[in-house]
PDB file of C-alpha atoms in Angstrom:
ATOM      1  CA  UNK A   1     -38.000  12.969  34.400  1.00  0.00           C
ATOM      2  CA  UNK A   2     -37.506  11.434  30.692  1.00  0.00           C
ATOM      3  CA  UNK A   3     -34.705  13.395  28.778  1.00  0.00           C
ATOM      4  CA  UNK A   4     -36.705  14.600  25.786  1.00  0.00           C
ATOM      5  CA  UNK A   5     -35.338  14.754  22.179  1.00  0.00           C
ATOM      6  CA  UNK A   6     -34.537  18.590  22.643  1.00  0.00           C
ATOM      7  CA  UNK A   7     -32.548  18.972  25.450  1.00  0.00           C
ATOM      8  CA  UNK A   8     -30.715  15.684  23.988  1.00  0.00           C
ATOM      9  CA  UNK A   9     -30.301  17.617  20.902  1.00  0.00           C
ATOM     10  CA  UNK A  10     -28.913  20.571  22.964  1.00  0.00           C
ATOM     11  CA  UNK A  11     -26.370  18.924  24.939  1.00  0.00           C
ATOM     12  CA  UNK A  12     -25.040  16.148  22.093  1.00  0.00           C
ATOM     13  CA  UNK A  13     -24.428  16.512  18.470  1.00  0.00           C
ATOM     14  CA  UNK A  14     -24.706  12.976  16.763  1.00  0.00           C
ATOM     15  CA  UNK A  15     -22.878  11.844  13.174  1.00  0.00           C
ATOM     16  CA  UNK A  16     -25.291   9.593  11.782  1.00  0.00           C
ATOM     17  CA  UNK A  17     -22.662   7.877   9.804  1.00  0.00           C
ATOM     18  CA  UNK A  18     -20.153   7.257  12.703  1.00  0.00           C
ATOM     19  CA  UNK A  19     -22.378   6.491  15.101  1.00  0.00           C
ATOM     20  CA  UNK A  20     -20.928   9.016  17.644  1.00  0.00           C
ATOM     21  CA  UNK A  21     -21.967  11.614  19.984  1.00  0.00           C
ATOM     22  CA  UNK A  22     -20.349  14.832  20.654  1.00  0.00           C
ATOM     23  CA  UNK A  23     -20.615  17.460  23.452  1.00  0.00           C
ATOM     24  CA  UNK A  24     -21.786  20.844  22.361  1.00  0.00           C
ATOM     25  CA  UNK A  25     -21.755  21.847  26.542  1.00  0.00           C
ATOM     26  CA  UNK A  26     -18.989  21.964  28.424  1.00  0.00           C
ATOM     27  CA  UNK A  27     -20.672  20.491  31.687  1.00  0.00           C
ATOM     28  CA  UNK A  28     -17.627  20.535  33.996  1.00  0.00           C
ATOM     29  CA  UNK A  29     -14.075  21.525  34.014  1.00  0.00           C
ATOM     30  CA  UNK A  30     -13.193  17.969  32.445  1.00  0.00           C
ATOM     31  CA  UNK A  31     -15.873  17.643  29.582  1.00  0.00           C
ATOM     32  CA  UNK A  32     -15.099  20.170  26.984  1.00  0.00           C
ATOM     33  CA  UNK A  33     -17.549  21.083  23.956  1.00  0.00           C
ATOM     34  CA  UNK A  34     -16.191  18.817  21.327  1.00  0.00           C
ATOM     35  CA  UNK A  35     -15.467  15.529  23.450  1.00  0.00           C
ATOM     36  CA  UNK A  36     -17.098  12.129  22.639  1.00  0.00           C
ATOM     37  CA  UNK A  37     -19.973  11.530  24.728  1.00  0.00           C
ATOM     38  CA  UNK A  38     -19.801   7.938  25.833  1.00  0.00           C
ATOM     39  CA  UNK A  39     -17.728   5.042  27.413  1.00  0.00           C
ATOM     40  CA  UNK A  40     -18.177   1.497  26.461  1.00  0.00           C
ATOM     41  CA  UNK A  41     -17.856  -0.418  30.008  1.00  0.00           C
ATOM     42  CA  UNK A  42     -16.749  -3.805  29.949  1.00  0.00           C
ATOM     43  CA  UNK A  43     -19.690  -5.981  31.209  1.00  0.00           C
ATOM     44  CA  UNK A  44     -21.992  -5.553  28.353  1.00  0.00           C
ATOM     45  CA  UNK A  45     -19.966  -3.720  25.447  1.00  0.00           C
ATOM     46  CA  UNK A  46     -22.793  -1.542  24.897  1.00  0.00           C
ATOM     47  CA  UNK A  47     -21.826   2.648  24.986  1.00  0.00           C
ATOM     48  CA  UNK A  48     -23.290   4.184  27.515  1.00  0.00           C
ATOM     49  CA  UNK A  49     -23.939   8.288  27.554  1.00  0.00           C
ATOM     50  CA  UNK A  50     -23.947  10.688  31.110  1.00  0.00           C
ATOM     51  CA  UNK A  51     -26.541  13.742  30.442  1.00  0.00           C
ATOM     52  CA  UNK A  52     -27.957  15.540  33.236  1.00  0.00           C
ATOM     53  CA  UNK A  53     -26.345  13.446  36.140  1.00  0.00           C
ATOM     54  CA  UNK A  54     -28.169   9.760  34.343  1.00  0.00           C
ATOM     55  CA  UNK A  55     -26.808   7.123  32.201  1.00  0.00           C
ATOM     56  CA  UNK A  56     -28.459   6.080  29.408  1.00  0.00           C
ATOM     57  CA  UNK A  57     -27.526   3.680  25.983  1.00  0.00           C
ATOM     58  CA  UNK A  58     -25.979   5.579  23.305  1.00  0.00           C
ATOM     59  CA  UNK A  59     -28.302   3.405  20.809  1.00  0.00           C
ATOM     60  CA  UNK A  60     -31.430   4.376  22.796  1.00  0.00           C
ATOM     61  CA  UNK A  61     -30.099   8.060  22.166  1.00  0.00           C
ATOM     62  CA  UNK A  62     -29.532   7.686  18.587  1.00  0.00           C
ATOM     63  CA  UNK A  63     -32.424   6.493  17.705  1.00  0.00           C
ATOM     64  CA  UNK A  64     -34.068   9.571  19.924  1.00  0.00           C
ATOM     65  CA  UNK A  65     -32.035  11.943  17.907  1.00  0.00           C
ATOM     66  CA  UNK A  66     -32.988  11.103  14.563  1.00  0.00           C
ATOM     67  CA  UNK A  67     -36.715  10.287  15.348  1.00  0.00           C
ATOM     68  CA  UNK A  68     -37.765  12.781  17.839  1.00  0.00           C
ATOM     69  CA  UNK A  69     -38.983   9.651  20.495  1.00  0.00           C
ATOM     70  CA  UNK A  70     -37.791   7.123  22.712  1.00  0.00           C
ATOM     71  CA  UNK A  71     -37.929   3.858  20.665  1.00  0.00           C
ATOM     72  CA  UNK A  72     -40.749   1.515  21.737  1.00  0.00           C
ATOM     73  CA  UNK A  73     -39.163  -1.462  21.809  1.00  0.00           C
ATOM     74  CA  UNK A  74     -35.485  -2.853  22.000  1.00  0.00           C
ATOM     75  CA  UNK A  75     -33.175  -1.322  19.531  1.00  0.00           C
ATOM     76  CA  UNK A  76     -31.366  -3.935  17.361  1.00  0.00           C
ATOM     77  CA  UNK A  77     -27.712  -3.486  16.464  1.00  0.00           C
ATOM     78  CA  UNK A  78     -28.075  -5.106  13.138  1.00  0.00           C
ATOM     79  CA  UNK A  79     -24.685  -6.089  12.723  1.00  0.00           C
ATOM     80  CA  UNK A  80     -23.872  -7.359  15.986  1.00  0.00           C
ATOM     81  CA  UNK A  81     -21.827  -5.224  16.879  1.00  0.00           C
ATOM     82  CA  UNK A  82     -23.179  -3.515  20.623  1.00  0.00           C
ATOM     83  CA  UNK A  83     -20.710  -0.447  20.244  1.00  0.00           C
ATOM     84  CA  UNK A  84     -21.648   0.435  16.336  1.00  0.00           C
ATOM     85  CA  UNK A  85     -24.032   2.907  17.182  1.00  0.00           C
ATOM     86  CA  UNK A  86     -24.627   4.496  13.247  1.00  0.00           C
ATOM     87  CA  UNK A  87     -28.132   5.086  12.406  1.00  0.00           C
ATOM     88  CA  UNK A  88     -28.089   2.542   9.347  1.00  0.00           C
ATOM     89  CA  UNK A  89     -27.275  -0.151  11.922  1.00  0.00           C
ATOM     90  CA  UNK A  90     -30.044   0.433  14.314  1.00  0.00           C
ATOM     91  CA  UNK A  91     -33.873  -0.925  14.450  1.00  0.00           C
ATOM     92  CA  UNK A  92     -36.873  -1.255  17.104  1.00  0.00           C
ATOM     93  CA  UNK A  93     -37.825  -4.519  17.337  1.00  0.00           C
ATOM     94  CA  UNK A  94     -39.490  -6.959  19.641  1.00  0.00           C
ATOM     95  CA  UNK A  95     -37.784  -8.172  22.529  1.00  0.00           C
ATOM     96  CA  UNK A  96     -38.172 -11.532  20.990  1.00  0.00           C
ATOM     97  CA  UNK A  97     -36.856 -10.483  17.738  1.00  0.00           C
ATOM     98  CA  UNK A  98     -33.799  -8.968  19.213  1.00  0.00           C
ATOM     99  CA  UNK A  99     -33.115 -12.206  21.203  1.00  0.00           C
ATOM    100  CA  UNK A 100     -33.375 -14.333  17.357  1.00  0.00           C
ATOM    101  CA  UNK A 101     -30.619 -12.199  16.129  1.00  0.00           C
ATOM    102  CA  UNK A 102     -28.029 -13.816  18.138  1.00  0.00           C
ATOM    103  CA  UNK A 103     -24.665 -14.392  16.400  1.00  0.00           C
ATOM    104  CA  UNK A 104     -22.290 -16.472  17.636  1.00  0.00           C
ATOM    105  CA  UNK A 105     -22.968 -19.416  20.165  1.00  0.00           C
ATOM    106  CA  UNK A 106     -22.981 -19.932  23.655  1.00  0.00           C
ATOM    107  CA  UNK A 107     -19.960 -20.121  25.513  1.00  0.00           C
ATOM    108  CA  UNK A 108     -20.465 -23.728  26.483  1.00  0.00           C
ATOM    109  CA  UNK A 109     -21.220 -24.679  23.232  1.00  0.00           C
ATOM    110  CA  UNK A 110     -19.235 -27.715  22.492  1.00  0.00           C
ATOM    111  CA  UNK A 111     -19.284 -26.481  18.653  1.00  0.00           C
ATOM    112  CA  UNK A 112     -18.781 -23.274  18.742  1.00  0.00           C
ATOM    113  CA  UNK A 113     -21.252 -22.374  16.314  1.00  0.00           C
ATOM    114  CA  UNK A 114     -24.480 -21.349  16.750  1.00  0.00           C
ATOM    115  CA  UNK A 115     -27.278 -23.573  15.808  1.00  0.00           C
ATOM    116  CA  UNK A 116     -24.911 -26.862  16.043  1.00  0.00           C
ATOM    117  CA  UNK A 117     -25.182 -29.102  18.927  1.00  0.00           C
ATOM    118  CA  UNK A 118     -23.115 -32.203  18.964  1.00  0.00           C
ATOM    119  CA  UNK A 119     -25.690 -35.513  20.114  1.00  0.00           C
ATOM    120  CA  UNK A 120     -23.554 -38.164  21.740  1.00  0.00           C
ATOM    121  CA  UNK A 121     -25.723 -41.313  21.246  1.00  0.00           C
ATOM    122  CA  UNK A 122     -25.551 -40.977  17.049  1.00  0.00           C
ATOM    123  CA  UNK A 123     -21.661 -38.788  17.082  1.00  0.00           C
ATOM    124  CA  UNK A 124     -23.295 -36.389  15.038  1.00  0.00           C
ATOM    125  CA  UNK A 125     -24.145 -32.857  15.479  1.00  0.00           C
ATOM    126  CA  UNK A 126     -27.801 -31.629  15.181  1.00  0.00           C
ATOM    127  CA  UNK A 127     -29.663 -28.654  15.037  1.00  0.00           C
ATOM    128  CA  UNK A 128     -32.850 -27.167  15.483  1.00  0.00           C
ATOM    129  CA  UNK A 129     -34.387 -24.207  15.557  1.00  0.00           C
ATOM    130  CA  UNK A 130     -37.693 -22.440  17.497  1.00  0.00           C
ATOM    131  CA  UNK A 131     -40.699 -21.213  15.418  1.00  0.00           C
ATOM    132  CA  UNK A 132     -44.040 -20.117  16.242  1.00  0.00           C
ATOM    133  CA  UNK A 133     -45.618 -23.738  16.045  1.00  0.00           C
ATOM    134  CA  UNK A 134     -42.461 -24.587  18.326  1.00  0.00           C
ATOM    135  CA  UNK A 135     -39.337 -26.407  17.994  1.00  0.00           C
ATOM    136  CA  UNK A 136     -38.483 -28.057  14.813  1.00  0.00           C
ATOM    137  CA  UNK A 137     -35.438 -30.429  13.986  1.00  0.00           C
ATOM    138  CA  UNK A 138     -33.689 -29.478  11.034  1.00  0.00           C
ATOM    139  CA  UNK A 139     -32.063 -33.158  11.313  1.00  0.00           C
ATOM    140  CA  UNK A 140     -28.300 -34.689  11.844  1.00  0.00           C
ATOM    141  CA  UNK A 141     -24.715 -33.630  10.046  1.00  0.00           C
ATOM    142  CA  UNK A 142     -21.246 -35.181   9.913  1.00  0.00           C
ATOM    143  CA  UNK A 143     -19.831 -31.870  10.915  1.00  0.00           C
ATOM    144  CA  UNK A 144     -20.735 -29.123  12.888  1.00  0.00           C
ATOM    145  CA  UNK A 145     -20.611 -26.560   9.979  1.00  0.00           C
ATOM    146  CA  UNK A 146     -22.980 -28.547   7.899  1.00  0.00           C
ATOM    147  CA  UNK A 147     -25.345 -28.160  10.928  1.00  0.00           C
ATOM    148  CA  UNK A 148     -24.517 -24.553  11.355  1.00  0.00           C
ATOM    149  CA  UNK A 149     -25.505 -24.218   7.695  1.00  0.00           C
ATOM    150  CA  UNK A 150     -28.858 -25.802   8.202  1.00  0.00           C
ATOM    151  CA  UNK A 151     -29.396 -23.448  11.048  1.00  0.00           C
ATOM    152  CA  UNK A 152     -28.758 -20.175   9.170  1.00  0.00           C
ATOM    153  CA  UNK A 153     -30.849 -21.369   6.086  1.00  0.00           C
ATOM    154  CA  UNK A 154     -33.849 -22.126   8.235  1.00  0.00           C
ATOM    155  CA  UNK A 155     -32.899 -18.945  10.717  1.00  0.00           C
ATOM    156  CA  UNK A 156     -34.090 -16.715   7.231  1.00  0.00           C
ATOM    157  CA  UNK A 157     -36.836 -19.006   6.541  1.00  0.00           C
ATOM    158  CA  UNK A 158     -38.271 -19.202  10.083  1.00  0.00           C
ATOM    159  CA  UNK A 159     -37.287 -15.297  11.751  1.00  0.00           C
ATOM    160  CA  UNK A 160     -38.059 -12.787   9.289  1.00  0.00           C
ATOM    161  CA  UNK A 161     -36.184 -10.062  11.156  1.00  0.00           C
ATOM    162  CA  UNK A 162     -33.062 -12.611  11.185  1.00  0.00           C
ATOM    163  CA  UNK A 163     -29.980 -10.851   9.925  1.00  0.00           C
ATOM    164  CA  UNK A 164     -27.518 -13.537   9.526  1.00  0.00           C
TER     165      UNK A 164
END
């Protein structure tokens, strides 16, 4: 059984501008009406929210509070930020434009920054970026911010929904 906007809106009050759930049941003798709904776990970062004996994503909820239906898509922490749940910092998008708002790079990136790759045969860092006709080189820098740059200029040319 989906949990339906109304029995979310009778178990949880949500603050749009915090981001943050609160119980308006006491469910059992340790969750009191008041508490914050919600525990960020440390796999993922992302807040998740026990109603009715389920789990579920405390963005996934907010965005069922305030509009009444399940998103259809992924919701998009615009910022970055997995546990900033406020309503101004959430959008459905595509699975593939959720993936293009990626922030920070890899954790084997040799760089550290996103969109900068360092190429061993020339000792200078490139970077390139995917668009719908495919890959496209956005050519070779001295450092790896100037490459970085290069990637974030053509990341708002390229991905409309980009946010960095």
């Amino acid at each position: 059984m989906t949990l339906s906007a109304s029995r979310l809106r009778m178990v949880l009050s949500y603050d749009q501008e915090a981001g943050i759930f609160r119980r308006l049941l006491a469910t059992s003798r340790s969750v009191k009406v008041g508490d914050i709904a919600g525990s960020a776990p440390k796999v993922n970062g992302y807040i998740h929210v026990a109603i009715d004996g389920r789990s579920y994503l405390a963005h996934r909820l907010a965005w069922l509070h305030v509009h009444g239906v399940w998103p259809m898509n992924d919701i998009d922490h615009i910022n970055g930020k997995r546990d900033d749940n406020r309503i101004a910092n959430l959008r459905d998008v595509t699975r593939s434009d959720n993936l293009r708002n990626q922030r920070a790079a890899t954790a084997k990136s040799r760089s550290g920054l996103i969109g900068a790759h360092f190429h061993d045969a020339s000792g200078l860092y490139c970077s390139s970026i995917r668009t719908s006709e495919g890959a496209k080189s956005l050519g070779y820098f001295k450092t790896a911010e100037a490459a970085h740059e290069a990637y974030k200029i053509a990341k708002r040319r390229y991905h409309a929904t980009c946010t960095i």
